[in-house]
Short mmCIF file of C-alpha atoms in Angstrom, two decimals:
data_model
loop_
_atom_site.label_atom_id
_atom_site.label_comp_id
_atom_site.label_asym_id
_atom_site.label_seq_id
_atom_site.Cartn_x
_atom_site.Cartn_y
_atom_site.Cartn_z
CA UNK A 1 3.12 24.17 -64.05
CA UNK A 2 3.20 22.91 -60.57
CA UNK A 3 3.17 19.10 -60.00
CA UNK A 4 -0.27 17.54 -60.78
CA UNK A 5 0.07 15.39 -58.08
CA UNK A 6 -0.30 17.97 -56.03
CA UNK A 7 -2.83 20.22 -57.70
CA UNK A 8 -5.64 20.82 -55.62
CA UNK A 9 -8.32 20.07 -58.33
CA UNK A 10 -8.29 17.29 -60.59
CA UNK A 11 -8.38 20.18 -63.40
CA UNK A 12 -4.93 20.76 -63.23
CA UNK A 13 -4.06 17.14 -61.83
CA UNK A 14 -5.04 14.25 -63.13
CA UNK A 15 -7.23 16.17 -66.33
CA UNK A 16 -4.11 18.57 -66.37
CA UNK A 17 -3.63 17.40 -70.17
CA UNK A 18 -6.95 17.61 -71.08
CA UNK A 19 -7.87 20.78 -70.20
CA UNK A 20 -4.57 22.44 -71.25
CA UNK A 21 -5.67 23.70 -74.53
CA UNK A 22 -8.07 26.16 -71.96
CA UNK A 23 -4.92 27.70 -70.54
CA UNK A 24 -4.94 30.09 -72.95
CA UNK A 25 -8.30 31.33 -72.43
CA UNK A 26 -9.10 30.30 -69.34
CA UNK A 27 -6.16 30.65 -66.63
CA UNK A 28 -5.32 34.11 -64.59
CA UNK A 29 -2.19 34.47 -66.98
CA UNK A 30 -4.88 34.46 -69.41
CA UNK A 31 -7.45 37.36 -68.13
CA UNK A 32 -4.09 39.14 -67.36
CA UNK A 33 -3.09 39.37 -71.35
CA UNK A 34 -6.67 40.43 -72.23
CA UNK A 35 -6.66 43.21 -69.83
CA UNK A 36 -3.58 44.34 -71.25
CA UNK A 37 -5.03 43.83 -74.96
CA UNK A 38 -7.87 45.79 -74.25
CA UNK A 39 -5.67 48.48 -72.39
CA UNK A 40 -3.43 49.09 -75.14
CA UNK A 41 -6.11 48.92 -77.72
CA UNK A 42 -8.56 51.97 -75.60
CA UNK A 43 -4.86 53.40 -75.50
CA UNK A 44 -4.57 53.20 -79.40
CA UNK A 45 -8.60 54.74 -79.96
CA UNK A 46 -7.86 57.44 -77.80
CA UNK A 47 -4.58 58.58 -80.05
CA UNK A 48 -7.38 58.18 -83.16
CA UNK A 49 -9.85 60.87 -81.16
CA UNK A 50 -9.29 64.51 -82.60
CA UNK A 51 -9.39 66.48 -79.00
CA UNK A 52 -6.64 65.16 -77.49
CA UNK A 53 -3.07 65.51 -78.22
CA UNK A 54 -2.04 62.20 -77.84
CA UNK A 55 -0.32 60.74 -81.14
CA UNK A 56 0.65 56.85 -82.16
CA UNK A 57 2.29 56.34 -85.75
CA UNK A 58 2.23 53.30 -87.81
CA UNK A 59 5.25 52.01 -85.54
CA UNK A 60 4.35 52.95 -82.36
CA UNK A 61 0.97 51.50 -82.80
CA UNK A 62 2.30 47.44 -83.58
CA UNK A 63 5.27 48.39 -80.60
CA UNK A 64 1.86 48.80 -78.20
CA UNK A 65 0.38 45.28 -79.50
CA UNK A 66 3.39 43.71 -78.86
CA UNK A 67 2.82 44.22 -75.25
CA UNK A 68 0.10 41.28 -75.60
CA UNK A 69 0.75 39.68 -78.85
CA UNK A 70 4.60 38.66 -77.03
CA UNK A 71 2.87 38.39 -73.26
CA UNK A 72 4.73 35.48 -71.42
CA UNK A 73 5.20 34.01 -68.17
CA UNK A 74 7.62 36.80 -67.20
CA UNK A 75 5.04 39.55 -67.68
CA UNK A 76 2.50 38.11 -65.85
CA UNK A 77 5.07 37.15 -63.09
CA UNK A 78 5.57 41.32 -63.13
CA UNK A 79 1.85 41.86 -63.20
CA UNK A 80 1.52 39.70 -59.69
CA UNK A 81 4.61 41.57 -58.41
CA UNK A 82 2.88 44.33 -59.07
CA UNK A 83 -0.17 43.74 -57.42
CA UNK A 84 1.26 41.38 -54.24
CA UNK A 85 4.79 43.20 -53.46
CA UNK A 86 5.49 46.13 -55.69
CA UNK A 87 8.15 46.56 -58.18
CA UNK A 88 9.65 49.38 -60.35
CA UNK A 89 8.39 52.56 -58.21
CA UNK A 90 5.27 51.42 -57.45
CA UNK A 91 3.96 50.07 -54.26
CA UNK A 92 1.81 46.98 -54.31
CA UNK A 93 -1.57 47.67 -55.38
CA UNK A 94 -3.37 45.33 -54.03
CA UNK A 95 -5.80 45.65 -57.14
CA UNK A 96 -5.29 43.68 -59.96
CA UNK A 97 -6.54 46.17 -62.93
CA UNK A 98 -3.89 48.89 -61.44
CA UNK A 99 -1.58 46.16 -61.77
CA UNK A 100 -1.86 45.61 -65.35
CA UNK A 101 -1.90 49.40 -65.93
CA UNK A 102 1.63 50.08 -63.93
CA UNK A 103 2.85 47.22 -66.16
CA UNK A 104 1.93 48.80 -69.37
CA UNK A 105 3.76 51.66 -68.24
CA UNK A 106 6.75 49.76 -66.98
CA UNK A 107 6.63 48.13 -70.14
CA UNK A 108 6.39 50.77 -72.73
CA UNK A 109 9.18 51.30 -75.27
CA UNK A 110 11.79 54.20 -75.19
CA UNK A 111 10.53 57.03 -76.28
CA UNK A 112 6.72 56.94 -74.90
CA UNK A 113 7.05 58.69 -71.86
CA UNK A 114 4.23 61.46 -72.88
CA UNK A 115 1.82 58.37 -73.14
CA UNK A 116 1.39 57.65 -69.21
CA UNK A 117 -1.40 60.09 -68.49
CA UNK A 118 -3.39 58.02 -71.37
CA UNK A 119 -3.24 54.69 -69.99
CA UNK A 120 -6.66 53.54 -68.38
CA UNK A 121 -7.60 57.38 -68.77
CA UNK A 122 -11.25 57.75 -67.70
CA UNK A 123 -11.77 53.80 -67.29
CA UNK A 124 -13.29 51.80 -64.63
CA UNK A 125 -11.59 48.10 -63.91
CA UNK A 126 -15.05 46.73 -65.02
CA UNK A 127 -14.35 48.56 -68.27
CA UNK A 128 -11.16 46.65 -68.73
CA UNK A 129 -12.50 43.27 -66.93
CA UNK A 130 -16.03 42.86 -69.15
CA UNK A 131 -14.13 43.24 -72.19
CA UNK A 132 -11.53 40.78 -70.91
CA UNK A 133 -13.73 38.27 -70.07
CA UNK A 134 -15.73 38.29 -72.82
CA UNK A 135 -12.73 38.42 -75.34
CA UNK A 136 -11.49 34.89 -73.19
CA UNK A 137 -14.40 33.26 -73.45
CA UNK A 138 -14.79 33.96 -77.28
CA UNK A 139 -11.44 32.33 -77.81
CA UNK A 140 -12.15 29.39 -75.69
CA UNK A 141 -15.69 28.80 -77.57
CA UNK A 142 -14.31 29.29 -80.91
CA UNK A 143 -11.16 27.41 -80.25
CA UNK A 144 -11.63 24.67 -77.96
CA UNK A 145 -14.95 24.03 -76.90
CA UNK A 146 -17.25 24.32 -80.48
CA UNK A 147 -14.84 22.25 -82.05
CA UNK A 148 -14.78 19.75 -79.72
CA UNK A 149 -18.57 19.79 -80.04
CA UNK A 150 -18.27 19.27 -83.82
CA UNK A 151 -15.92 16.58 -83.21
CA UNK A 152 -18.28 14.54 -80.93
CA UNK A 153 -21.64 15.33 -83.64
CA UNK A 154 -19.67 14.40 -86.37
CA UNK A 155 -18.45 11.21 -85.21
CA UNK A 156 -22.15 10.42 -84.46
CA UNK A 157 -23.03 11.29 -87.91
CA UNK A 158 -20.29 9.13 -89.09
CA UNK A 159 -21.74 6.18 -86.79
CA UNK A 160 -25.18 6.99 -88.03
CA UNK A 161 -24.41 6.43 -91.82
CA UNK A 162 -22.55 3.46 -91.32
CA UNK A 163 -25.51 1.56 -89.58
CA UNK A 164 -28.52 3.49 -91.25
CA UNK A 165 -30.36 -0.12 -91.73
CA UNK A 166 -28.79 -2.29 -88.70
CA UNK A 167 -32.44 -3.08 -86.89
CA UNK A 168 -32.19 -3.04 -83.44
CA UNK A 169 -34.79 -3.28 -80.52
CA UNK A 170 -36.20 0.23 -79.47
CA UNK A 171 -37.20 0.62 -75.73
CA UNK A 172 -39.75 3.09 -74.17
CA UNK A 173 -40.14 2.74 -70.65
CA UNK A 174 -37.46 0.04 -70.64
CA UNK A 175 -39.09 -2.07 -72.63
CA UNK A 176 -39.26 -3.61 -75.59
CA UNK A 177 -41.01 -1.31 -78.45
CA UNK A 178 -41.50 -0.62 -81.95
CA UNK A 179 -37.78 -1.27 -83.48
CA UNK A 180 -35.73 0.78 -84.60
CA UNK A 181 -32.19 1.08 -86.35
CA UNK A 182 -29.17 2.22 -84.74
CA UNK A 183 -28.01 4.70 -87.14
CA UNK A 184 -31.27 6.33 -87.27
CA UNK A 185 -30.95 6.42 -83.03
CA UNK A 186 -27.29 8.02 -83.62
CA UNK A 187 -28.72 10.52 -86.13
CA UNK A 188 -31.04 11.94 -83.34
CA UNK A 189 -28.34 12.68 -81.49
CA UNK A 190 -26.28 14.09 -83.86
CA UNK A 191 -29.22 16.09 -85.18
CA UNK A 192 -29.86 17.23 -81.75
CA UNK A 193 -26.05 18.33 -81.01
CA UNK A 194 -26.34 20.09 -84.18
CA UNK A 195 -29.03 22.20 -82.93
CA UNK A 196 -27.20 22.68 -79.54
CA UNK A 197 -23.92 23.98 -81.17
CA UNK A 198 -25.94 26.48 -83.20
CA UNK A 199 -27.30 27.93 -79.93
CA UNK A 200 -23.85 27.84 -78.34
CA UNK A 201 -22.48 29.88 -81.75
CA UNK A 202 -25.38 32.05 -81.59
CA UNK A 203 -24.47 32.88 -77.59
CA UNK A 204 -20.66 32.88 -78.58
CA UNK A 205 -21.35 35.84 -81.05
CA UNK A 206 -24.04 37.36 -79.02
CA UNK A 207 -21.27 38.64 -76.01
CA UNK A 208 -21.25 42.07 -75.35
CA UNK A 209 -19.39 44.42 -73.82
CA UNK A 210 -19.50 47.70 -72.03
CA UNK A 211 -17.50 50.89 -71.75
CA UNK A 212 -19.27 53.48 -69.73
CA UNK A 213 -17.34 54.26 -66.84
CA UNK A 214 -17.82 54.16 -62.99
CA UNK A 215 -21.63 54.52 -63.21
CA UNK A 216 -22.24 53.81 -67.49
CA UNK A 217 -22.48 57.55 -67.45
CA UNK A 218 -19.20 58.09 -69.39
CA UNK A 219 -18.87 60.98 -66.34
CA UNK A 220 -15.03 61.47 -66.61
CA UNK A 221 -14.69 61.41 -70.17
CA UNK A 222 -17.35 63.82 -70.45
CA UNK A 223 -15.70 65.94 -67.65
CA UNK A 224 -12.67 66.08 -69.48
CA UNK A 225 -13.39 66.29 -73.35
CA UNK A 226 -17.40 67.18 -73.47
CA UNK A 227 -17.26 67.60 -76.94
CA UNK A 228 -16.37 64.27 -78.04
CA UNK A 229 -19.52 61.67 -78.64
CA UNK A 230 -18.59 59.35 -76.05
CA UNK A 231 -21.09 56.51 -76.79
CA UNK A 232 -20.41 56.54 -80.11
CA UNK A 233 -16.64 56.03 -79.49
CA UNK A 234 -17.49 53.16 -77.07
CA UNK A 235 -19.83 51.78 -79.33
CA UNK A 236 -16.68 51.42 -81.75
CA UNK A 237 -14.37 50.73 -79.85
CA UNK A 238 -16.31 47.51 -78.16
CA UNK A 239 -17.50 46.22 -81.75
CA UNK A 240 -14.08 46.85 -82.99
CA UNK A 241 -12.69 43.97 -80.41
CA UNK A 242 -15.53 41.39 -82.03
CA UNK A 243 -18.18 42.06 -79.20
CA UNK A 244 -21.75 43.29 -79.70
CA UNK A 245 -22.30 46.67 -77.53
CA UNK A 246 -24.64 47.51 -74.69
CA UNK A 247 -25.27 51.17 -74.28
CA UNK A 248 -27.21 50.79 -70.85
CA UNK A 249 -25.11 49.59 -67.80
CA UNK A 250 -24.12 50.00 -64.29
CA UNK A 251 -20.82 50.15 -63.27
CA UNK A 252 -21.30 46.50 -64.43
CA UNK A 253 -22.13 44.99 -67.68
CA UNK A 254 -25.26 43.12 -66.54
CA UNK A 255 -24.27 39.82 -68.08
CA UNK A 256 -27.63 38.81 -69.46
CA UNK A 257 -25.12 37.33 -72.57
CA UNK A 258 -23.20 35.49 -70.40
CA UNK A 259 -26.03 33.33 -68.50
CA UNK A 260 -27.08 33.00 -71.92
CA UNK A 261 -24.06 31.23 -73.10
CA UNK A 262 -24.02 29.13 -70.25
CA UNK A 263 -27.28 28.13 -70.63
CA UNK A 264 -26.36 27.49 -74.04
CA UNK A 265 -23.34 25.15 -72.78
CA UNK A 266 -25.67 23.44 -70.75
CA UNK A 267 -28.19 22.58 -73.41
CA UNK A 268 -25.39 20.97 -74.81
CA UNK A 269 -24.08 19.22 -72.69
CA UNK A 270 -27.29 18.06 -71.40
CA UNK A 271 -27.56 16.14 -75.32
CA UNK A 272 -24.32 14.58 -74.05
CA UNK A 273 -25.45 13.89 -71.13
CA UNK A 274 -28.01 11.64 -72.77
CA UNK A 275 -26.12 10.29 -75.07
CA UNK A 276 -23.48 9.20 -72.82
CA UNK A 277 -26.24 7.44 -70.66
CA UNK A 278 -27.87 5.41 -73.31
CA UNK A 279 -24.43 4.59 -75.00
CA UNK A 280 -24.14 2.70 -71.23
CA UNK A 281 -27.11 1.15 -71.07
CA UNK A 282 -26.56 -0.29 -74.96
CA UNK A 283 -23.14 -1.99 -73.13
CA UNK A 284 -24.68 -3.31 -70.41
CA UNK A 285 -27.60 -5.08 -72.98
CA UNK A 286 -24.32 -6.20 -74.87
CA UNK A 287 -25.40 -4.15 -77.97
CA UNK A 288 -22.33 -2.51 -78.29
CA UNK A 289 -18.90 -3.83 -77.71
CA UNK A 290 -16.11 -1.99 -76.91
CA UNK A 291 -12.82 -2.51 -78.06
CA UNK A 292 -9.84 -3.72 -75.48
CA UNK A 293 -6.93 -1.68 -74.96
CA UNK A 294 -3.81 -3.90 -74.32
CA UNK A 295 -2.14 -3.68 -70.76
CA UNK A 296 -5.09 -1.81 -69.73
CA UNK A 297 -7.15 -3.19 -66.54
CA UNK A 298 -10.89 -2.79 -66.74
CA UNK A 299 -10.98 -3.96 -63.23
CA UNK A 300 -8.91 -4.30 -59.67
CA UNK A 301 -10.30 -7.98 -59.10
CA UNK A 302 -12.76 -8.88 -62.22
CA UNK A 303 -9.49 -9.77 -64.98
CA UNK A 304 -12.24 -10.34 -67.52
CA UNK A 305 -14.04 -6.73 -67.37
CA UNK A 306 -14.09 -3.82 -69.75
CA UNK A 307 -15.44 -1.22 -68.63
CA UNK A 308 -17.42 1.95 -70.61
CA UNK A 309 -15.34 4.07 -68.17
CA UNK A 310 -15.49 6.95 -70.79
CA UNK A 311 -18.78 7.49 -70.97
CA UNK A 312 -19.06 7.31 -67.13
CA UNK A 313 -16.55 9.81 -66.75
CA UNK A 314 -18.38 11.69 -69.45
CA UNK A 315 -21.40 12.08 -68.00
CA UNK A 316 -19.58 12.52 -63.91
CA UNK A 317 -17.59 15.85 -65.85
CA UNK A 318 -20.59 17.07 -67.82
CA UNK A 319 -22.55 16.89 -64.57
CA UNK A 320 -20.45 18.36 -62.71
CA UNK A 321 -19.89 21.54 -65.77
CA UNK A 322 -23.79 21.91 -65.79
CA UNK A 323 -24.27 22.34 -61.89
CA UNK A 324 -21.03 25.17 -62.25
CA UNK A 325 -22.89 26.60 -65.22
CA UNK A 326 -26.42 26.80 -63.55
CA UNK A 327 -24.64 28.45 -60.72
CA UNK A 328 -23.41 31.16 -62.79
CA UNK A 329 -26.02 31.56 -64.84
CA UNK A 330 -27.57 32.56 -61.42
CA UNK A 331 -25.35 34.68 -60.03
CA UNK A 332 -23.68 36.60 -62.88
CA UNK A 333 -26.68 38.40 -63.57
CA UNK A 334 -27.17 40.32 -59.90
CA UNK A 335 -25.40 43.05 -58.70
CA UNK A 336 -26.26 45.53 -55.96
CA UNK A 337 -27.17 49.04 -56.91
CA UNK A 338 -25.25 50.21 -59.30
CA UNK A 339 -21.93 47.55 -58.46
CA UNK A 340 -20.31 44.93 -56.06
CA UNK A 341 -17.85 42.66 -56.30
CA UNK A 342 -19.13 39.34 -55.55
CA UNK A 343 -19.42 38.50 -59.08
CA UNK A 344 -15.70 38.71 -59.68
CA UNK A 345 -14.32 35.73 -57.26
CA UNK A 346 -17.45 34.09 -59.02
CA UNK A 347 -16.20 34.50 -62.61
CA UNK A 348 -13.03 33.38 -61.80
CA UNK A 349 -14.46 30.01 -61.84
CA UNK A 350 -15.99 30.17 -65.51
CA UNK A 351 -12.97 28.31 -66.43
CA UNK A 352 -13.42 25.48 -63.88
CA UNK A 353 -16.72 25.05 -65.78
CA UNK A 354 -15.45 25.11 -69.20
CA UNK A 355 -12.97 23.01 -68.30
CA UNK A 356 -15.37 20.06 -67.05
CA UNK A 357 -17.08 20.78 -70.43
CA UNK A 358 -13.76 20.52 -72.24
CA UNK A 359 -13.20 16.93 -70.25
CA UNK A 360 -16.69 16.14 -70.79
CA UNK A 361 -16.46 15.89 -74.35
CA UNK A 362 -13.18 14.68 -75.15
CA UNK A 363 -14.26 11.29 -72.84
CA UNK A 364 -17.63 10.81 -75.17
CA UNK A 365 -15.30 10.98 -78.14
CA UNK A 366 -13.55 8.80 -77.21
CA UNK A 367 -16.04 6.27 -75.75
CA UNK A 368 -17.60 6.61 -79.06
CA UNK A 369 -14.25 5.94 -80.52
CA UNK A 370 -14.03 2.60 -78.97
CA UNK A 371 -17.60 0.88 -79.24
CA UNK A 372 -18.41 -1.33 -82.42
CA UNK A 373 -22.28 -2.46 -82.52
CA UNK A 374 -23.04 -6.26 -81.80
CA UNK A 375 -25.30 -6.86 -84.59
CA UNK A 376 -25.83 -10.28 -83.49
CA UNK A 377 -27.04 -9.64 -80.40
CA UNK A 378 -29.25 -6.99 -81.65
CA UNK A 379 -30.80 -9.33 -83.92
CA UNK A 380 -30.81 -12.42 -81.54
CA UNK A 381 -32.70 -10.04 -79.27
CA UNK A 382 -35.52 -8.65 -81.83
CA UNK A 383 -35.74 -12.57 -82.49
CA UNK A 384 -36.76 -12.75 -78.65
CA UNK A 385 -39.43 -10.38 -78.54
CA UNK A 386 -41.51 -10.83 -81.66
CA UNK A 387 -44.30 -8.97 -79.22
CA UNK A 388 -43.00 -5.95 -81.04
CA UNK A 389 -45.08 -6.76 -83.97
CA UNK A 390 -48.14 -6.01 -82.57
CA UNK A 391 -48.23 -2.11 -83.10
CA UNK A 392 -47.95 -3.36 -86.84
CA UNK A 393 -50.45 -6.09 -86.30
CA UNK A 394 -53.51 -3.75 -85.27
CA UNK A 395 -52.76 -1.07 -87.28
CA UNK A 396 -52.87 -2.94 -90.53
CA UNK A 397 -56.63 -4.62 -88.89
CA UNK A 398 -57.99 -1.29 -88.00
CA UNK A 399 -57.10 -0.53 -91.76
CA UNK A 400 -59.43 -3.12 -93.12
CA UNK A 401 -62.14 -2.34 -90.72
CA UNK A 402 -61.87 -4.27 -88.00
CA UNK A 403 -63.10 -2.34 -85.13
CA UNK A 404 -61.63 -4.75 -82.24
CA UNK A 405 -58.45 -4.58 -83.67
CA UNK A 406 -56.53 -3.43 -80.91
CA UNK A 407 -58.38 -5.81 -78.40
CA UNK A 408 -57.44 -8.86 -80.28
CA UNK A 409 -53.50 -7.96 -80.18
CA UNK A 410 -53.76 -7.00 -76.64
CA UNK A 411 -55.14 -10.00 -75.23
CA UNK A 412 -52.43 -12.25 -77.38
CA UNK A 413 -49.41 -10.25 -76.02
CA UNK A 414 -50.07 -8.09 -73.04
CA UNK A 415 -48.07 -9.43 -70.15
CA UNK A 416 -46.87 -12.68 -71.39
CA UNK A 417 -44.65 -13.87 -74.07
CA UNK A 418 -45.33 -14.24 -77.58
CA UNK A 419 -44.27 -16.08 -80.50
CA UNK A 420 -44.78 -15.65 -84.38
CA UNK A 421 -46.65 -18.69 -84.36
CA UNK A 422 -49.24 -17.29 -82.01
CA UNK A 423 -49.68 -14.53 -84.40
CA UNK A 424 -50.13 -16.87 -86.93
CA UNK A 425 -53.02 -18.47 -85.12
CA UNK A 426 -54.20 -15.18 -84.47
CA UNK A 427 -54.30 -14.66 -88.26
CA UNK A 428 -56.00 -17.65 -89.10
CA UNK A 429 -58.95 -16.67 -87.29
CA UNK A 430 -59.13 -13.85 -89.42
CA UNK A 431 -61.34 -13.19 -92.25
CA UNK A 432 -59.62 -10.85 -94.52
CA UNK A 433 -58.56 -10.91 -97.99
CA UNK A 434 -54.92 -13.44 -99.05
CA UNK A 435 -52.71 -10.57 -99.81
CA UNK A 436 -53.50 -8.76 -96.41
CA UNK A 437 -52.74 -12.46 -94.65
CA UNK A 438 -49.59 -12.46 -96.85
CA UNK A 439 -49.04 -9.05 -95.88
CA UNK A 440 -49.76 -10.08 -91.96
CA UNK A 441 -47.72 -13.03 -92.10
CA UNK A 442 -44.14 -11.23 -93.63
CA UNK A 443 -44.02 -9.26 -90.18
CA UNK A 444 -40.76 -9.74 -88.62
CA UNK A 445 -39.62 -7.55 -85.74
CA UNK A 446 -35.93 -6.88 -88.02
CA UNK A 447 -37.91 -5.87 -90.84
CA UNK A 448 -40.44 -3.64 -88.99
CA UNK A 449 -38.24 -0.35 -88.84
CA UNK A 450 -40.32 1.84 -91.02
CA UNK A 451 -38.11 4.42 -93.15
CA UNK A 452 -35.45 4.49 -89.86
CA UNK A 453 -32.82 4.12 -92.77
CA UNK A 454 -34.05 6.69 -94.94
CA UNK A 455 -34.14 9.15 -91.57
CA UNK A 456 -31.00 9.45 -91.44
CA UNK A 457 -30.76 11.57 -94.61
CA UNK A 458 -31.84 14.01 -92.70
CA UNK A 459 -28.89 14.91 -90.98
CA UNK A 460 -27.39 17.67 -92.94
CA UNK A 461 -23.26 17.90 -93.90
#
């Protein structure tokens, strides 16, 4: 890897550790090894196909594989040759899917000389490109990014279970409302990113690929062997890589399962987004602390200062993935007539997104990693705005029949600051029965949670 220091993005500078477990999925060496992968593979069908002569035993078969399953620095080095300068006896092809098919036959054992004619026979680059993409981005998803997902809702579900009954303060427009408890808030979002990660599994295993040719027509392998079912064999040959099929195409897959996934990703990320907001705001009211790491300096000039810097840079990378995504999403989707090739400097990108996804939710882990609630605070501050009690107040008045209920609660604590004692005035003046004044009078805003506790039992394992 080249310095990070001098890496033009901060992807492969100062995130370079982060985002390296997306190198494998993600980087041009990467797309390179799929191509081959799905070369070999359409090499491998063809031998299985009854009309033409080409034949693969048991041997020759895993000696083809190993062409990917060993693919290393040095063969992608060739593949660039390849395309940029040349090498072996062929020119430079200034196409990067020729590349990868002169290195398959630059790179096939002794022996499989009769196999050249079959490599990339009949195939478009957009046969060999879809498939690679797609087989990438289901290895990154599955690997890297769902997990890291699971890691984030999990710890939220921990978080949530630990302080099921810890009353805190609840704010709706930024100010003080009904309480609430902090595991139960925790549990929404972990119930929420649980909902999220399905869609992003159900996008994951919804990619689809494509293996029609120049046009989708299948018009050279039909030209050549018009006997052989053609959609049938690309219908199992696609499903046999993992990937759901589409029959009707361009030149281009259309990439309706792509924007898809990326809108998936987003809806994801836009829980984090959230999350990593209000986990902010709950440092800056001093609900949560966050623990100190030694040596570490929160700020140039304020010695005293730590900082929820992960959670900041959380939400910077996730904002910065879902703009990428939403740009994709667009563009993906569009080709003129029946192809160009605007798309493909595009989805070059898709790992520049993933990658700020990748960051994204590695930082909320850890911010959440680091933050222990202040349950003093929480309570000192409940304590400060018995107000809250009013929701309780009329409710319980409306339910013995008193029709100014809400009126009478308003005009005590809209706008000005209350205290239990006022509502204890308040319900003197009352004339209700001694177990609803008993009933009135045991209102506290720490005890007025509801079943917030209970709530989080709905979170499932």
């Amino acid at each position: 890897m080249p310095d990070p220091l001098y890496a033009v993005s901060p992807l492969d500078g100062r995130y370079a550790g982060r985002t390296a477990p997306l190198r494998e999925h993600v980087s041009e060496a990467a797309l390179m090894r799929a191509r081959v992968r799905v070369e070999v593979e359409y090499l491998i069908a063809l031998a299985d196909l009854d009309a033409t002569d080409l034949a693969l035993d048991d041997d020759g078969r895993e000696a083809l594989r190993d062409l990917y399953r060993s693919f290393d620095r040095e063969d992608a080095e060739l593949i660039k040759r390849l395309e940029t300068e040349g090498a072996g006896e062929y020119a430079a092809t200034n196409h990067d899917v020729k590349a990868v098919e002169y290195f398959v036959r630059l790179r096939l054992p002794d022996g499989f000389g009769d196999v050249d004619p079959w490599i990339h026979f009949g195939l478009t680059s957009e046969d060999v490109n879809n498939l690679a993409h797609r087989l990438l981005l289901t290895g990154a998803l599955r690997e890297v990014l769902v997990p890291e997902l699971v890691a984030v809702r999990d710890a939220l579900a921990g978080m949530a279970r630990e302080h099921r009954d810890l009353p805190m303060l609840a704010r709706t427009h930024g100010q003080p409302a009904t309480p609430t408890t902090f595991g139960k808030e925790m549990a929404v979002y972990a119930a929420r990113l649980a909902r999220a990660i399905a869609e992003v599994r159900g996008a994951t295993d919804g990619l689809s690929g494509k293996l029609g040719g120049a046009s989708g027509t299948y018009a050279a392998h039909v030209a050549a062997f018009p006997d052989v079912d053609w959609r049938a064999f690309a219908r199992e040959f696609v499903t046999g890589l993992g990937l759901e099929f589409t029959p009707l195409t361009t030149q281009v897959n259309p990439c309706d399962d792509l924007a898809d996934l990326f809108d998936a990703l987003r809806g994801a990320n836009n829980v984090l987004l959230d999350l990593d907001v209000d986990m902010w705001l709950y440092v800056s009211d001093r609900y949560l602390g966050q623990e100190a790491t030694a040596g570490e300096a929160g700020s140039s000039t304020m010695p005293h200062k730590v900082n929820p810097i992960d959670f900041e840079n959380g939400e910077g990378n996730l904002s910065k993935a879902n703009s990428d995504l939403g740009f994709l999403a667009d563009y993906v989707t569009g080709s003129r007539l029946q192809r160009d090739l605007s798309d493909s400097t595009v989805k070059r990108n898709v790992g520049a997104a993933l990658s700020h996804c990748l960051i994204g939710y590695t930082k909320t882990a850890d911010g959440l990693g680091t933050v222990v609630p202040n349950e003093q605070v929480m309570r000192e501050d409940l304590e400060a705005n018995p107000e809250v009690i009013g929701e309780a107040v009329q409710t319980i008045l409306r339910r013995e029949g008193l029709d100014d209920a809400y009126e009478r609660v308003k005009d005590l604590t809209r706008g000005r600051r209350t205290t239990l004692e006022d509502f204890r005035a308040l319900f003197d003046d009352l004339d209700v029965d001694e177990s609803v004044m008993d009933e009135l009078r045991a209102l506290t805003p720490a005890g007025y949670t509801g079943v917030a506790d209970e709530l989080v039992d709905e979170l499932e394992d």
